[in-house]
mmCIF file of N, CA and C in Angstrom:
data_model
loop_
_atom_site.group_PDB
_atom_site.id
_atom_site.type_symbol
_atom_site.label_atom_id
_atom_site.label_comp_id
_atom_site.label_asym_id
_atom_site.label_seq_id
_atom_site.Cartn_x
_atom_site.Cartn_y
_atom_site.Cartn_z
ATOM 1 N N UNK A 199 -18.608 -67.559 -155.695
ATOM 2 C CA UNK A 199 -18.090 -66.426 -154.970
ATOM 3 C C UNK A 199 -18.024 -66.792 -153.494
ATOM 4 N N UNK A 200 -16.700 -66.311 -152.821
ATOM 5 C CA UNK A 200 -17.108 -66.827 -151.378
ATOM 6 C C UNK A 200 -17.575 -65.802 -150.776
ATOM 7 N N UNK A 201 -18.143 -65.997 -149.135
ATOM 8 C CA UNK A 201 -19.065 -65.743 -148.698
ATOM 9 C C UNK A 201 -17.929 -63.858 -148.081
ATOM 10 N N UNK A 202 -16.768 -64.106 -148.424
ATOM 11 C CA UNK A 202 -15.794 -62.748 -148.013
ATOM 12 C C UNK A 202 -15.653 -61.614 -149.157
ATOM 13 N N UNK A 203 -16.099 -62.181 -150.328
ATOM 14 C CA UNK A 203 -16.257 -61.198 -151.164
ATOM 15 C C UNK A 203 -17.068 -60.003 -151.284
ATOM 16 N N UNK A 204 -16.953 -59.230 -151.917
ATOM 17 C CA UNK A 204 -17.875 -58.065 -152.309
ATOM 18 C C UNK A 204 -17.913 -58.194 -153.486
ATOM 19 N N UNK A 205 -19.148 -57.788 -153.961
ATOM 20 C CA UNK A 205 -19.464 -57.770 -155.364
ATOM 21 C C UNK A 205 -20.264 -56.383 -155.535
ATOM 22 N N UNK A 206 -19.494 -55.947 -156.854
ATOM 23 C CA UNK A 206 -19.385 -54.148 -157.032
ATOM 24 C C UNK A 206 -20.290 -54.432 -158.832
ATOM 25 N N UNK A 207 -21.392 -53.140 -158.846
ATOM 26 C CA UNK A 207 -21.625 -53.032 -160.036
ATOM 27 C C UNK A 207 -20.846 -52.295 -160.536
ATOM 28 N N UNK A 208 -20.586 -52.725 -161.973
ATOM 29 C CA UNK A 208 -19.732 -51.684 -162.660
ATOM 30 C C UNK A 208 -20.759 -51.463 -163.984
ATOM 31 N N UNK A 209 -20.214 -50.041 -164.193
ATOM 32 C CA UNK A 209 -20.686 -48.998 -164.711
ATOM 33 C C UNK A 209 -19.776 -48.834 -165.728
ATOM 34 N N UNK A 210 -20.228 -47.524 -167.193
ATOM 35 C CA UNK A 210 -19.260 -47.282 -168.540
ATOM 36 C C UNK A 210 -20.188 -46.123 -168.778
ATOM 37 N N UNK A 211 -19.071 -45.147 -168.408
ATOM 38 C CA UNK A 211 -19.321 -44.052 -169.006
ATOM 39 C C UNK A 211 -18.162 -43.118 -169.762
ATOM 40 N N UNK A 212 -18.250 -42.998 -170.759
ATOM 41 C CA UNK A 212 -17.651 -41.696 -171.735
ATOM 42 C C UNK A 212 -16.738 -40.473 -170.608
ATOM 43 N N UNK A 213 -17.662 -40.106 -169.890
ATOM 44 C CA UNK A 213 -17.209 -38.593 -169.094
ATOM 45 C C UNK A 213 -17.700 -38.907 -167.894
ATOM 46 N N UNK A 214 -16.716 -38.530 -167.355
ATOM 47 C CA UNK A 214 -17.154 -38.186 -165.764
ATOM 48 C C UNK A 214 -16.929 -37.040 -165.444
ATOM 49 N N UNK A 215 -17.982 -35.988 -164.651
ATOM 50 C CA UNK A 215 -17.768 -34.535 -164.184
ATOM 51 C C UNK A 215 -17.375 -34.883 -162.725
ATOM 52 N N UNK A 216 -16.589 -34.109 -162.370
ATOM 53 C CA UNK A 216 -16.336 -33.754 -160.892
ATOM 54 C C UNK A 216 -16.782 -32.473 -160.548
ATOM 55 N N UNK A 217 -17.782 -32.479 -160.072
ATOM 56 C CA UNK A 217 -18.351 -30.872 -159.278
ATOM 57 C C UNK A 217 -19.740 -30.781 -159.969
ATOM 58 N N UNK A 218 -20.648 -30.441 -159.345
ATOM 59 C CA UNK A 218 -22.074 -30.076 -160.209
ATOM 60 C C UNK A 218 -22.316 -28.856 -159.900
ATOM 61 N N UNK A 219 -21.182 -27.939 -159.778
ATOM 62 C CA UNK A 219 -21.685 -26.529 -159.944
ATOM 63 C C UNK A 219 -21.811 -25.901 -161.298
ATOM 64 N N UNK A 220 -21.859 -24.735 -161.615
ATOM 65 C CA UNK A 220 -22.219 -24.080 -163.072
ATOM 66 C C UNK A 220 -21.361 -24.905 -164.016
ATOM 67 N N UNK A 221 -20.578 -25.145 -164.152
ATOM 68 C CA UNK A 221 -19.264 -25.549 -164.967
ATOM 69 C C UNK A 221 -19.610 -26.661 -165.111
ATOM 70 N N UNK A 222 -19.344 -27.148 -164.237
ATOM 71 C CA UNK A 222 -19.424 -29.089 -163.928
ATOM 72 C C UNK A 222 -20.898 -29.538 -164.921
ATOM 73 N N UNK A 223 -21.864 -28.606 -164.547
ATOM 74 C CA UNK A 223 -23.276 -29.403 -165.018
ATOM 75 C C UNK A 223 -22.964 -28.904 -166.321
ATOM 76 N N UNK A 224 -22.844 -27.614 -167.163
ATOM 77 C CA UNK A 224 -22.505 -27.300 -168.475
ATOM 78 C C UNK A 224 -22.125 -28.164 -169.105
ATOM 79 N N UNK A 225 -20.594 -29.163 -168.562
ATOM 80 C CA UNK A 225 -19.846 -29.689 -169.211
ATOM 81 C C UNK A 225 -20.714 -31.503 -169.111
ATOM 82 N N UNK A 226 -21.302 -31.205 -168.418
ATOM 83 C CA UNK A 226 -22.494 -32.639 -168.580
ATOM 84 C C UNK A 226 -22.886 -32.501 -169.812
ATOM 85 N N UNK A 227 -23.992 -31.259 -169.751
ATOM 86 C CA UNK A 227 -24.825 -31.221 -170.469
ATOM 87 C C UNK A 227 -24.394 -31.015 -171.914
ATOM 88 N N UNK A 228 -23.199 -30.675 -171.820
ATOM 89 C CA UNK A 228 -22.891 -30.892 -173.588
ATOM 90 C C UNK A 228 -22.347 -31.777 -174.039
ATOM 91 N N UNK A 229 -21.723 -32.999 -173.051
ATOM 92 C CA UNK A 229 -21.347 -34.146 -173.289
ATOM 93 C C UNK A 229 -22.705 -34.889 -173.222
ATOM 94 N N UNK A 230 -23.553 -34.897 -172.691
ATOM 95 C CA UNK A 230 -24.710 -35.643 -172.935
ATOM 96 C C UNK A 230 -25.441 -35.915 -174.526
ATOM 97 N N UNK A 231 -25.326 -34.084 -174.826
ATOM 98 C CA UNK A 231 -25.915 -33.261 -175.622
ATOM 99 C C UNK A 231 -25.371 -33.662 -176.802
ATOM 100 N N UNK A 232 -23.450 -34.207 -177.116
ATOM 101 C CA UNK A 232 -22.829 -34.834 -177.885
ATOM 102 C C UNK A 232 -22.856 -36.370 -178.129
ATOM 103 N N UNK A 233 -23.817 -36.886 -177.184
ATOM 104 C CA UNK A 233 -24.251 -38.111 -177.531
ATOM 105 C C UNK A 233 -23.396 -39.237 -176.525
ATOM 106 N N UNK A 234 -22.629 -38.567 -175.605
ATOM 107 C CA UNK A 234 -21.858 -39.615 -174.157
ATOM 108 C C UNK A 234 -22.694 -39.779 -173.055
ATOM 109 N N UNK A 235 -21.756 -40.656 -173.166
ATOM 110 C CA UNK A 235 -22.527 -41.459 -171.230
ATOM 111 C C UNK A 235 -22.327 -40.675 -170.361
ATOM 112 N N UNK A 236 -22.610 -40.255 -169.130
ATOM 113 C CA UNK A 236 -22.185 -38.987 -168.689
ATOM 114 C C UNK A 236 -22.576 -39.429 -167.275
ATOM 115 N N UNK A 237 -21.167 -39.252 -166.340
ATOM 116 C CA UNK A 237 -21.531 -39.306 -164.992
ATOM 117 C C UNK A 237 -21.278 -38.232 -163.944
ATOM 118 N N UNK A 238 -21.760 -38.015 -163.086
ATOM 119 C CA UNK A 238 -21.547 -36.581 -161.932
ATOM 120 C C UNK A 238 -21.009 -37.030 -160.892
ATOM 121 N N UNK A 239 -20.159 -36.375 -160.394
ATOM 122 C CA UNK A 239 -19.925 -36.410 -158.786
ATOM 123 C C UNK A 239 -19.696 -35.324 -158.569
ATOM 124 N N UNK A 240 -20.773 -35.599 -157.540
ATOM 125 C CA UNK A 240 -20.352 -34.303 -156.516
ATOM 126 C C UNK A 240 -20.640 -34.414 -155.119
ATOM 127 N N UNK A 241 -20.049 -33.291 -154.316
ATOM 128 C CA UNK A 241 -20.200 -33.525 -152.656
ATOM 129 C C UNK A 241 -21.474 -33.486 -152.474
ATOM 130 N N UNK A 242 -22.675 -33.054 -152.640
ATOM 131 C CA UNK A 242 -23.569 -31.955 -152.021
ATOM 132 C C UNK A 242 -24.799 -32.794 -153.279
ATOM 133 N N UNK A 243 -26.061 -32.406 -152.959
ATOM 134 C CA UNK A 243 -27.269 -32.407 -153.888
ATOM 135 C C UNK A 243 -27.019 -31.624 -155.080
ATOM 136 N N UNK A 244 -27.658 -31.719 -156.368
ATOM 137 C CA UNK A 244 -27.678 -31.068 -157.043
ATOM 138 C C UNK A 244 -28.368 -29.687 -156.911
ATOM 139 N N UNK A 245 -27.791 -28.556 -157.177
ATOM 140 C CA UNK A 245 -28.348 -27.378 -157.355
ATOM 141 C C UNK A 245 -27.666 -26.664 -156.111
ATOM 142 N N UNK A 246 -26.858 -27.568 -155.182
ATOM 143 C CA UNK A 246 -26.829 -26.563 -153.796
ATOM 144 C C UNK A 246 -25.086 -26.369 -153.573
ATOM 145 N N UNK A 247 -24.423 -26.439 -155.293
ATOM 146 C CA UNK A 247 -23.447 -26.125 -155.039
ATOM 147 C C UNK A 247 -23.329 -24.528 -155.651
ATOM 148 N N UNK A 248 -22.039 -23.823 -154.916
ATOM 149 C CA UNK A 248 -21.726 -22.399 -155.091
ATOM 150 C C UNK A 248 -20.490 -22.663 -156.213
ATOM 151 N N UNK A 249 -20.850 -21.759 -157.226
ATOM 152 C CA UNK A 249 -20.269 -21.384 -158.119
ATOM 153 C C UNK A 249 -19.472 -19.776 -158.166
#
């Protein structure tokens, strides 16, 4: 690798949520709950978004 590169971990997940408000985490948690890989994004910490 030269010394100008970046080197990125990559990741595999099933679902990705966008938003961890009420909805967003629901739809985690039942994709989790269905047995997927399950990833979040969101702006903010968990719990301190408005729904």
């Amino acid at each position: 690798m030269a010394n100008n590169e970046i080197k990125y971990d990559r990741y595999r997940f099933d679902v990705v949520v966008i938003g961890a408000g009420g909805a967003g985490l629901r739809a985690a948690v039942e994709a989790r709950q269905a047995g997927l890989r399950v990833a979040i994004i969101c702006k903010s910490l968990f719990g301190k978004a408005h729904t």
